[in-house]
Coordinates of C-alpha atoms and ligand atoms in Angstrom, one line a residue:
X1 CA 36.1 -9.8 10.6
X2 CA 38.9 -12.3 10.0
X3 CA 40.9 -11.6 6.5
X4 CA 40.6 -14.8 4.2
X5 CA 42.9 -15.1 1.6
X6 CA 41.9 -17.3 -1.7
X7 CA 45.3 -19.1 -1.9
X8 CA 44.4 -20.7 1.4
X9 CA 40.9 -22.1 0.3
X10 CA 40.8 -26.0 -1.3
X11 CA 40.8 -26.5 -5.1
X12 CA 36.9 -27.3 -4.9
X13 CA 36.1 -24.6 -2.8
X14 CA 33.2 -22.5 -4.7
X15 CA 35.0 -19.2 -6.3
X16 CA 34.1 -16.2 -4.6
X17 CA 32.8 -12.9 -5.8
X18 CA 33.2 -9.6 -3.8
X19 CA 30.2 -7.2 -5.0
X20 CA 29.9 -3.4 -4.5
X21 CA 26.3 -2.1 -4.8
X22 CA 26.3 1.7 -5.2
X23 CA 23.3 4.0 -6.3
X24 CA 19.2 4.2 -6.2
X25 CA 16.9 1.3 -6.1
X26 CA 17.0 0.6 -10.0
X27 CA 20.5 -0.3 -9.5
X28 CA 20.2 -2.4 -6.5
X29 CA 17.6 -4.7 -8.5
X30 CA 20.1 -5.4 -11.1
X31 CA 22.7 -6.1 -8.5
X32 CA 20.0 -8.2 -6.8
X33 CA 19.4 -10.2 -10.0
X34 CA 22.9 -10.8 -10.7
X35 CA 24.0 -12.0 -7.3
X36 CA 21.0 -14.4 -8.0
X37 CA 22.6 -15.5 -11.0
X38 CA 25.5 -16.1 -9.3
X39 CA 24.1 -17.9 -6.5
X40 CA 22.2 -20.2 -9.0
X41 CA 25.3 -21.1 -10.8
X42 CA 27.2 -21.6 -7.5
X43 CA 29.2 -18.5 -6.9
X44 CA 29.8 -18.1 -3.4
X45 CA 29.9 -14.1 -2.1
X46 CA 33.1 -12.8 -0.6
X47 CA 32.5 -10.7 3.1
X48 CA 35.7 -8.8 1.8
X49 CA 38.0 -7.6 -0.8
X50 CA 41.1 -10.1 0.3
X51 CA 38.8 -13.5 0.3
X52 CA 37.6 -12.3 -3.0
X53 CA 38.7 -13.9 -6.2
X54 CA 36.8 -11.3 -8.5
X55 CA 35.0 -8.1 -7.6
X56 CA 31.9 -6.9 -9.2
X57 CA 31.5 -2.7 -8.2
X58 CA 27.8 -1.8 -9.6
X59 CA 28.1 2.0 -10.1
X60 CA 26.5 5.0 -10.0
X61 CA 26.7 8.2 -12.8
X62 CA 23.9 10.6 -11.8
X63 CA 25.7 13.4 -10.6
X64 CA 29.1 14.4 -10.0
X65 CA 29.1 13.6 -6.8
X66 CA 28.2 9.9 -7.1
X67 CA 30.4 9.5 -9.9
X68 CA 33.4 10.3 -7.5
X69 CA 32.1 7.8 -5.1
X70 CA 32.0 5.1 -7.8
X71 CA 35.2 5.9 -9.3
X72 CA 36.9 6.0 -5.7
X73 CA 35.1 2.6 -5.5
X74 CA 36.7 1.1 -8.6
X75 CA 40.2 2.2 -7.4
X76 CA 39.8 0.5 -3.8
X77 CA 38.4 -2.7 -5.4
X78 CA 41.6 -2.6 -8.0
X79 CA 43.8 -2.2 -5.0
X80 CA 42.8 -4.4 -3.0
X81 CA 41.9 -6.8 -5.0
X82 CA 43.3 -6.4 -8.8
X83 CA 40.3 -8.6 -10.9
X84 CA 37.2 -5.9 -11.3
X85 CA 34.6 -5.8 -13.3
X86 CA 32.2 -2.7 -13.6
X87 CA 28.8 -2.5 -13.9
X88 CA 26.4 -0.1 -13.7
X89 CA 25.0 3.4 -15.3
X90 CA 28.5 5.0 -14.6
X91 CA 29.7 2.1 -17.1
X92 CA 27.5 3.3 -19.8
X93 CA 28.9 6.7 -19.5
X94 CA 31.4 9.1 -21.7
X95 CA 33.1 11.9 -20.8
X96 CA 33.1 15.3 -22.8
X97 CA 36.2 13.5 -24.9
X98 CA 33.7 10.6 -26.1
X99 CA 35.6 8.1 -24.0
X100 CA 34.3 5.6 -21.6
X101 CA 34.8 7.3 -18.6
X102 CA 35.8 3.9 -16.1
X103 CA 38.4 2.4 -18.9
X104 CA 40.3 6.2 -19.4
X105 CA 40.3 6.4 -15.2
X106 CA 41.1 2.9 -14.2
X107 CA 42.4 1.1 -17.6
X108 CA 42.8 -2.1 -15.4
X109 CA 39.1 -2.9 -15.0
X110 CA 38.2 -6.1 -16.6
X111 CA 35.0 -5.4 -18.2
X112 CA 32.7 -2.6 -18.1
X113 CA 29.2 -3.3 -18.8
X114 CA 26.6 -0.7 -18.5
X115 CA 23.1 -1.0 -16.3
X116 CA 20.8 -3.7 -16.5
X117 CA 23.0 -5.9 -18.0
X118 CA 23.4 -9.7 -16.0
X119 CA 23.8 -11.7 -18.5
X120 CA 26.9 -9.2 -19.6
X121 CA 28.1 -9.2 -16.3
X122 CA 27.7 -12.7 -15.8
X123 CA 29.8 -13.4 -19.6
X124 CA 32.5 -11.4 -18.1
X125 CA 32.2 -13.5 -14.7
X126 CA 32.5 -16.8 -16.7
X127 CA 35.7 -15.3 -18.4
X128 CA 37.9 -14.3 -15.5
X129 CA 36.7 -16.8 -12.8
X130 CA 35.1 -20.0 -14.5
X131 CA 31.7 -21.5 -13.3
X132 CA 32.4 -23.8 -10.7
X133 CA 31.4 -27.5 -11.6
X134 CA 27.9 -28.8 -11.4
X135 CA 27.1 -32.6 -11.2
X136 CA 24.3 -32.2 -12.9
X137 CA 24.7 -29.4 -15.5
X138 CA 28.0 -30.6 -16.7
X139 CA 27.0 -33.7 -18.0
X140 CA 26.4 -31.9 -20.7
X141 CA 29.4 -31.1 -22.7
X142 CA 30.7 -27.0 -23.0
X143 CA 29.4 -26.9 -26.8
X144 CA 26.0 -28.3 -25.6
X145 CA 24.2 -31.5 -27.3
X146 CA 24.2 -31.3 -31.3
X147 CA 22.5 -33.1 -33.9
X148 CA 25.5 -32.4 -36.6
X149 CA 28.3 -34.4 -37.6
X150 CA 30.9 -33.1 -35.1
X151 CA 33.1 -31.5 -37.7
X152 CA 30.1 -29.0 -38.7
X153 CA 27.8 -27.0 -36.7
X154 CA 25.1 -24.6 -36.6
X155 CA 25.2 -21.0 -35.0
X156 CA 21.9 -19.6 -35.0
X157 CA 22.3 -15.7 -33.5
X158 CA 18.7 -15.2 -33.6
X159 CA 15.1 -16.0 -32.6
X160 CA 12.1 -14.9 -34.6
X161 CA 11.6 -12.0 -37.2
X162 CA 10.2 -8.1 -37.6
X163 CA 8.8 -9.1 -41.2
X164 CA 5.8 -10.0 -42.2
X165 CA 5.8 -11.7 -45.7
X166 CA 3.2 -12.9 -46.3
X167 CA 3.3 -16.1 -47.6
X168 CA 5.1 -16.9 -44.2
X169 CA 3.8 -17.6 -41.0
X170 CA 6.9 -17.9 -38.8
X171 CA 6.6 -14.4 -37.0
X172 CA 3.3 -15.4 -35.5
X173 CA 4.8 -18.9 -34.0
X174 CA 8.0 -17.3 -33.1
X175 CA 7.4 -14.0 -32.2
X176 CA 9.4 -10.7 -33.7
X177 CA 13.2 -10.7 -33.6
X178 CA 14.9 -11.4 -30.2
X179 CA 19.2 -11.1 -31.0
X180 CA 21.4 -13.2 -29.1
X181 CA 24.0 -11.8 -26.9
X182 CA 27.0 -11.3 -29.3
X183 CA 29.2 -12.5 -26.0
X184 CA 27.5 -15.9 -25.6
X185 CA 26.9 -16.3 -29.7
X186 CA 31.1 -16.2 -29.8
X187 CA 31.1 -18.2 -26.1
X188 CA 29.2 -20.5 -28.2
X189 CA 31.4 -20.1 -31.3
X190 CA 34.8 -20.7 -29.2
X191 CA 33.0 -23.6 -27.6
X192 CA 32.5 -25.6 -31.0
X193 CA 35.8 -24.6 -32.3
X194 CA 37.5 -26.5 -29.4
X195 CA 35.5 -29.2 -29.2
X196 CA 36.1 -29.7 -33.0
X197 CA 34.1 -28.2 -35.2
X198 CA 35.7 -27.1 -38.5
X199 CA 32.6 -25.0 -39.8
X200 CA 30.4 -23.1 -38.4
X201 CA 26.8 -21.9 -40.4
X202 CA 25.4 -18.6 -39.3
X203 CA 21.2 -19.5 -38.9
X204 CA 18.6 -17.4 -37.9
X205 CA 15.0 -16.1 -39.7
X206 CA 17.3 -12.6 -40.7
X207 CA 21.4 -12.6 -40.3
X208 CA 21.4 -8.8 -41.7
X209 CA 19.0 -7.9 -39.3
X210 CA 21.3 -9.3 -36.5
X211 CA 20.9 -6.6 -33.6
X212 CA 18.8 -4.2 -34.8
X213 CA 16.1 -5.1 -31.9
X214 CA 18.8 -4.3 -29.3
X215 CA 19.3 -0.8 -31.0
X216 CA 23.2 -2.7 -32.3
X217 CA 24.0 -2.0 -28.6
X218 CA 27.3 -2.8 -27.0
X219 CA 28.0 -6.2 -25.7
X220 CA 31.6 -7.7 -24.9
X221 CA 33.8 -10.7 -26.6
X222 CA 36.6 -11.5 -24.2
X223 CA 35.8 -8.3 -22.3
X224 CA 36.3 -6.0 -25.4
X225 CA 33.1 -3.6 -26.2
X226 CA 31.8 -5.1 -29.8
X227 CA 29.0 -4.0 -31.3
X228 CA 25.8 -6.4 -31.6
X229 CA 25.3 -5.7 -35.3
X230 CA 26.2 -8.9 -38.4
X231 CA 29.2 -6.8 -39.3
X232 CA 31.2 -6.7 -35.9
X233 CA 29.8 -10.6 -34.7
X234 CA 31.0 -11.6 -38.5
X235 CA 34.4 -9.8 -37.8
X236 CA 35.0 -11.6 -34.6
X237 CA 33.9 -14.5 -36.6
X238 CA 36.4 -14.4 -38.6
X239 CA 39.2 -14.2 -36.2
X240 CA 38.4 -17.8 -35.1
X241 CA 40.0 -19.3 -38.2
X242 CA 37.2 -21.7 -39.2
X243 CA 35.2 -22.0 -42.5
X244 CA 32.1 -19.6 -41.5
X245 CA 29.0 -19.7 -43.6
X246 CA 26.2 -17.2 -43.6
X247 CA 22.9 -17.7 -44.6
X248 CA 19.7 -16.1 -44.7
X249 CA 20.9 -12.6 -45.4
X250 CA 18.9 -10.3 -46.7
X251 CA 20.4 -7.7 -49.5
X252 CA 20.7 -4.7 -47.3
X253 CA 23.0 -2.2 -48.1
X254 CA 25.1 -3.1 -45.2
X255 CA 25.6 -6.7 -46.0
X256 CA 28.5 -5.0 -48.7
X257 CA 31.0 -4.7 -45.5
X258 CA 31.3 -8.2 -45.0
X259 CA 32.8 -9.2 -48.5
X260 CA 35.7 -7.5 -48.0
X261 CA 36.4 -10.8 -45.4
X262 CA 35.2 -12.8 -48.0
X263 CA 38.2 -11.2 -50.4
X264 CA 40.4 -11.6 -47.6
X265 CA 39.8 -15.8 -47.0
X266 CA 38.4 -14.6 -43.6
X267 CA 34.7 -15.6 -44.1
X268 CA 34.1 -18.3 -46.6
X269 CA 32.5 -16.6 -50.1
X270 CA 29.3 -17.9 -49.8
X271 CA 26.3 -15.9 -49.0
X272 CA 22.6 -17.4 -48.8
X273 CA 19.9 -14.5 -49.6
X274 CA 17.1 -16.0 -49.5
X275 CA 15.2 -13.5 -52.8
X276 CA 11.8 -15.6 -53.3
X277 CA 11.5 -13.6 -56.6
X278 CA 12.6 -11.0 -58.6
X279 CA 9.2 -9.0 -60.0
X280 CA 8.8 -5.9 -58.2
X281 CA 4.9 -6.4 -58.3
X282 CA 4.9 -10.0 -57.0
X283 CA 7.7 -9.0 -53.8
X284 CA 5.2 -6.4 -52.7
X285 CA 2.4 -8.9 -52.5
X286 CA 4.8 -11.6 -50.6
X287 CA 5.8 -8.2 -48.8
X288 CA 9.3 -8.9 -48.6
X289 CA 12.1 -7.8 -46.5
X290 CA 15.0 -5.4 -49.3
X291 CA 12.1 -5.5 -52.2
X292 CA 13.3 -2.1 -52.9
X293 CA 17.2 -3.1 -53.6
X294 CA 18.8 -3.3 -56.9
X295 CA 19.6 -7.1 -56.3
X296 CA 21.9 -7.3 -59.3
X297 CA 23.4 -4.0 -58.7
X298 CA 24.0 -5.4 -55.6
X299 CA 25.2 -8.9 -57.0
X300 CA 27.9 -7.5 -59.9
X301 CA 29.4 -5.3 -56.5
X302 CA 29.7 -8.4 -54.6
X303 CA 31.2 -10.6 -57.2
X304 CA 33.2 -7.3 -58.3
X305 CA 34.4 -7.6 -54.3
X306 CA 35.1 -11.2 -54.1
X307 CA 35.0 -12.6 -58.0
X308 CA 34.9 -16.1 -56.3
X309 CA 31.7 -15.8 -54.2
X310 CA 29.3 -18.7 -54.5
X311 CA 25.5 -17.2 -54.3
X312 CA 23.2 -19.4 -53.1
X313 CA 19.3 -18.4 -53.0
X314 CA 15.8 -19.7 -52.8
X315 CA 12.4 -18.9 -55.0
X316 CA 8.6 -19.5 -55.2
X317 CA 6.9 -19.6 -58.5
X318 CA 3.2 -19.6 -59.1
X319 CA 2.7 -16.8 -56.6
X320 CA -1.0 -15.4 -56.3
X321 CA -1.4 -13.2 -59.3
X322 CA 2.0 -14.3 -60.9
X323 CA 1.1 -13.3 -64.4
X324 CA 3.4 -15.4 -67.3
X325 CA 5.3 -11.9 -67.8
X326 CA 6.2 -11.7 -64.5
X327 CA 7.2 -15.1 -64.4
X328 CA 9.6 -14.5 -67.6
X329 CA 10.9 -11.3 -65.8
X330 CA 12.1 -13.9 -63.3
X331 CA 13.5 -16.0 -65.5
X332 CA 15.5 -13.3 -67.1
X333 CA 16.4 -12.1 -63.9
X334 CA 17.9 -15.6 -63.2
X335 CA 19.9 -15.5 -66.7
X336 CA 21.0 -12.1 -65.7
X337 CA 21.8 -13.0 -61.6
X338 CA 23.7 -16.3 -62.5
X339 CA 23.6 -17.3 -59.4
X340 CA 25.7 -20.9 -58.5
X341 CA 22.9 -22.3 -56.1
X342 CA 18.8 -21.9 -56.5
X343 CA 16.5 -23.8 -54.7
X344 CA 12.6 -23.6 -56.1
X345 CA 9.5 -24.5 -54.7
X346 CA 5.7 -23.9 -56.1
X347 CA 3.7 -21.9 -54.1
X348 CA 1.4 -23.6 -51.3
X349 CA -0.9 -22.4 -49.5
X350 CA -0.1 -21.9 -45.2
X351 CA -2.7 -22.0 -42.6
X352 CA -3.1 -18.9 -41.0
X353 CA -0.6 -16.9 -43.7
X354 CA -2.1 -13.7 -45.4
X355 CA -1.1 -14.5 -48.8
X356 CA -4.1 -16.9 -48.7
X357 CA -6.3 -13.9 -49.2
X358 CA -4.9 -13.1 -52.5
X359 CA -6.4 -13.0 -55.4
X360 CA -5.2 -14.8 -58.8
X361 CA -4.6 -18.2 -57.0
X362 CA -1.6 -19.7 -59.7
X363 CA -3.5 -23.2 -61.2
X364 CA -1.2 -26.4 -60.0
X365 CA -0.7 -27.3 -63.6
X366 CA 1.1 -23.8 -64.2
X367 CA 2.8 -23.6 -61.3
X368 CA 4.5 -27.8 -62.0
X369 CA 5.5 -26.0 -65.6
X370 CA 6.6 -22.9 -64.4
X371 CA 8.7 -25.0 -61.6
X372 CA 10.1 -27.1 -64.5
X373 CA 11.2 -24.4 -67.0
X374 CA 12.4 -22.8 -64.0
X375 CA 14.5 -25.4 -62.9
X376 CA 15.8 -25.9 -66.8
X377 CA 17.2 -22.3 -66.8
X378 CA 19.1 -22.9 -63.9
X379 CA 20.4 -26.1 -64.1
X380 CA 22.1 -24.9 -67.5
X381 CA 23.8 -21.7 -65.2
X382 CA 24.9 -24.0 -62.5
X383 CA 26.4 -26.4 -64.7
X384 CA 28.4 -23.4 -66.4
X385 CA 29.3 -22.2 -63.2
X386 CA 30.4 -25.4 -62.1
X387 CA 32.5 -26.5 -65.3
X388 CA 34.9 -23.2 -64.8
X389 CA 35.8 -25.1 -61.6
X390 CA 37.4 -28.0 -63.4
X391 CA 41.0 -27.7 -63.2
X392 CA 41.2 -25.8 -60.1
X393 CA 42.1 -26.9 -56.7
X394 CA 39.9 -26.0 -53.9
X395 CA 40.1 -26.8 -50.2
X396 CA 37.4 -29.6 -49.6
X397 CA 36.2 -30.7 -45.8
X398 CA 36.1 -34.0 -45.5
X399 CA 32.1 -35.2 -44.6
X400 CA 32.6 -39.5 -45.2
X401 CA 35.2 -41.4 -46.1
X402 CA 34.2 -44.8 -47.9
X403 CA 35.6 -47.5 -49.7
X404 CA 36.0 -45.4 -53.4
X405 CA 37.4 -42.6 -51.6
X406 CA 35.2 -39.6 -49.7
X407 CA 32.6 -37.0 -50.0
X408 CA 33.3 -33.8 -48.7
X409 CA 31.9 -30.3 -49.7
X410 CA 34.2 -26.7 -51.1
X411 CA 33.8 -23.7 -49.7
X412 CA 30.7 -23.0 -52.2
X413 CA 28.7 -25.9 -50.5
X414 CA 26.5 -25.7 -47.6
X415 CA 25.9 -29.2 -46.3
X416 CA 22.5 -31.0 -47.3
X417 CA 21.2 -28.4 -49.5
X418 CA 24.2 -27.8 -51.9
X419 CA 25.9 -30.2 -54.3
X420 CA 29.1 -32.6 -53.1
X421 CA 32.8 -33.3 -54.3
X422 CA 33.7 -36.9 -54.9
X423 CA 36.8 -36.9 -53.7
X424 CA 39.0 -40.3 -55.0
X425 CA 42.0 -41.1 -53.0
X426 CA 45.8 -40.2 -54.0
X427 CA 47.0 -43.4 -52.5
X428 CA 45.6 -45.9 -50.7
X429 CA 44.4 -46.9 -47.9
X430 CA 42.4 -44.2 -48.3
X431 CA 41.8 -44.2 -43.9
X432 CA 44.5 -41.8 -43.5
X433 CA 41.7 -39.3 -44.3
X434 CA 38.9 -38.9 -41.9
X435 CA 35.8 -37.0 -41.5
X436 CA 36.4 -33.4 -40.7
X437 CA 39.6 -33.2 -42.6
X438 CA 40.6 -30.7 -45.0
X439 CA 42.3 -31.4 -48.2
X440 CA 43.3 -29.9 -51.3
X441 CA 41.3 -31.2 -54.2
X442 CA 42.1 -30.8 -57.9
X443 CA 38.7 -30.8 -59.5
X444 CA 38.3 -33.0 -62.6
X445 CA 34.9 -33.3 -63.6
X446 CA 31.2 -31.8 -63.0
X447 CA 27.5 -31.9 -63.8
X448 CA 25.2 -29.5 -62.6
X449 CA 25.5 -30.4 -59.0
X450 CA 28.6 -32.2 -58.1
X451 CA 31.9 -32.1 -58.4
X452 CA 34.7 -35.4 -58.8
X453 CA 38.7 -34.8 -58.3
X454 CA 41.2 -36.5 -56.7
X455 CA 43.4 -35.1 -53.7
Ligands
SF4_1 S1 9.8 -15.4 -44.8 FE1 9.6 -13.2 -44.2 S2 8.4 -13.2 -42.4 FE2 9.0 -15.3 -42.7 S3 10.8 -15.5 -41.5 FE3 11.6 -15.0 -43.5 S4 11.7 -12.7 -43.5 FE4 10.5 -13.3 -41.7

């Protein structure tokens, strides 16, 4: 057969993928489904190393003898070629040193994924050898279509959720935890960061539990090997140099080795953990997700961590059988916790949820008082928290910009669900702010919610 060589092709010519399919019948399957994938996103095959402009070697690792032939594989594909990326059970494999076997015998390999793994091999397609353009699919921007002002963004890393409280009924319309890909959650990241975005918030039903229903396996950022765990995807998060917002994280012991970042100024010092309520009795009725930690154990080593993290969280008074004691025990709690931000609803019932089968239904009359001497404690912490601010200067992204000056939000607000800072303007006109920006604020008033300075 004729050699082709890539320079000589056209600049719209489809790229081309050399593949190497080594190994028993489980492996040709997954090289079958990911020369699919290619196909389907218009990937043309390559007849020969030389023509190719990537090569994809799907290896073997059952005995010694096929993991010679793979290796030898790897090597001819790197010299004939140069771009290779390895797939395959040989990728999954150490040797008696601990090391990935492929990267210690050819370091030059691209990626290394192990078997059964398309969508891994197909990331480390996109980052060496870039889709080819489709009519149709590219009218759709690289960050997708969003609903956000384009300064902000969400990031959700997850579907569903393992628990089972039972007040909630999300699991059963959802289904149980399915983690992202940690390659196309920072794909996604990179993508908003270019096209804009100045903050990214970190959604799902469970950010601690980020992971834990692909066993924290190993996926690949840019071709490195990163763990698919909160800590690592929050670490690579952090490298992006973006404001990066987590919420919904539950109290686990493990949540402690991302405040470090927070310290740092790599990770904004907010955290939303979601607590619903503090009695011990009343979280094992809503069956709740960390009922067993020490939440202000937990709290004082955060704030001991990162003195300026802003805690954010959400409760439900008037549970079924939420005695007045236990209520108190959560108000004390609250005095105790001082957290900055508390959202408070009164328990309703859910069709289909379990809690509905309780006993001690909460009468609405007690639940609107509890709700409103709830709502008294806090407001009295928040606005204490909120006074020690005056004075300082914070970093404030920009949201509007009107007539009086603009409205952005610190580092300690979450958009829509937090309070604002009124920003008035140093000089006019005050246009040579916009949307999106960040500016230094000194703070010179607050209430219980808001803040007012002047850049
Ligand atoms: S409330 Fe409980 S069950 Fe519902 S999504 Fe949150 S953690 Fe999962």
């Amino acid at each position: 057969m004729a050699q082709e060589n890539p320079a000589d092709r056209t600049d719209n010519a489809a790229p081309r993928v050399g593949f190497v399919s080594l190994g028993c019948p489980k492996a040709l399957v997954d090289s079958e489904q990911i020369l699919t994938q290619l196909r389907a996103e218009g990937y043309e095959t390559a007849p020969d190393y030389k023509s190719a402009d990537l090569v994809i070697v799907n290896t073997c690792g059952f005995i010694d003898a096929a993991v010679q032939e793979s290796l030898d594989a790897i090597g001819e594909a790197i010299d004939a070629n140069g771009k290779v990326i390895v797939t395959g059970c040989l990728g999954g494999k150490k040797d008696a040193g601990g090391n990935e076997m492929v990267a210690r015998v050819h370091p030059k390999v691209l990626a290394v994924t192990g078997p059964h793994a398309t969508q891994e091999v197909m990331n480390a397609v996109h980052l060496h050898l870039p889709k080819p353009h489709d009519p149709l699919i590219d009218l759709v921007p690289p960050q997708g279509v969003r609903l956000t002002p384009r300064h902000y963004a969400y990031l959700k890393i997850s579907e569903g959720c393992n628990h089972r409280c039972s007040f909630c009924i999300i699991p059963s319309l959802r289904g149980d935890l399915v983690s992202r890909d940690i390659g196309d959650v920072m794909r996604e990241a990179e993508a908003l960061k270019t096209a804009g975005v100045k903050e990214l918030l970190v959604i799902s039903q469970d950010t601690s539990a980020y992971g834990v229903d692909l066993k924290f396996r190993q996926g690949f950022v840019n071709g490195r090997p990163v763990r698919t765990r909160m800590t690592e995807l929050v670490q690579e998060l952090a490298t992006l140099d973006l404001w990066v917002r987590l919420h919904y994280v539950y109290p686990y012991p493990h949540v402690d080795e991302v405040i470090p970042l927070m310290a740092e100024g790599k990770l904004l010092p907010y955290l939303d953990v979601p607590l619903q309520h503090a009695h011990p009795d009343v979280l094992k009725r809503m069956k709740r997700p960390a009922s067993g930690e020490s939440n202000l154990d937990r709290i004082r080593a955060w704030r001991a961590m990162a003195p300026d993290i802003t805690l954010r969280s959400t409760f439900i008074v008037g549970f079924p059988g939420e005695t007045e004691a236990q209520f108190d025990y959560l108000l004390d709690f609250l005095r105790e916790a001082e957290l900055d931000r508390v959202g408070c609803f009164t328990y309703s019932a859910v069709d289909g949820a379990a809690a509905n089968l309780l006993d001690g239904a909460v009468p609405e009359e007690v639940k609107q008082d509890r709700l409103r001497r709830f709502m008294e404690v806090q407001a009295a912490i928040s606005s204490r928290r909120l006074k020690r601010k005056v004075g300082r200067t914070l970093k404030v992204l920009i949201d509007q910009v009107n007539q009086d000056g603009g409205v952005g939000r610190s580092f300690a607000d979450a958009p829509e669900i937090d309070g604002v800072v009124y920003v008035a303007p140093a000089e006019k006109p005050w246009k040579r702010y916009k949307a999106g920006d960040i500016v230094s604020v000194k703070i010179e008033g607050a209430d219980d919610h808001d803040l007012w300075g002047s850049i």
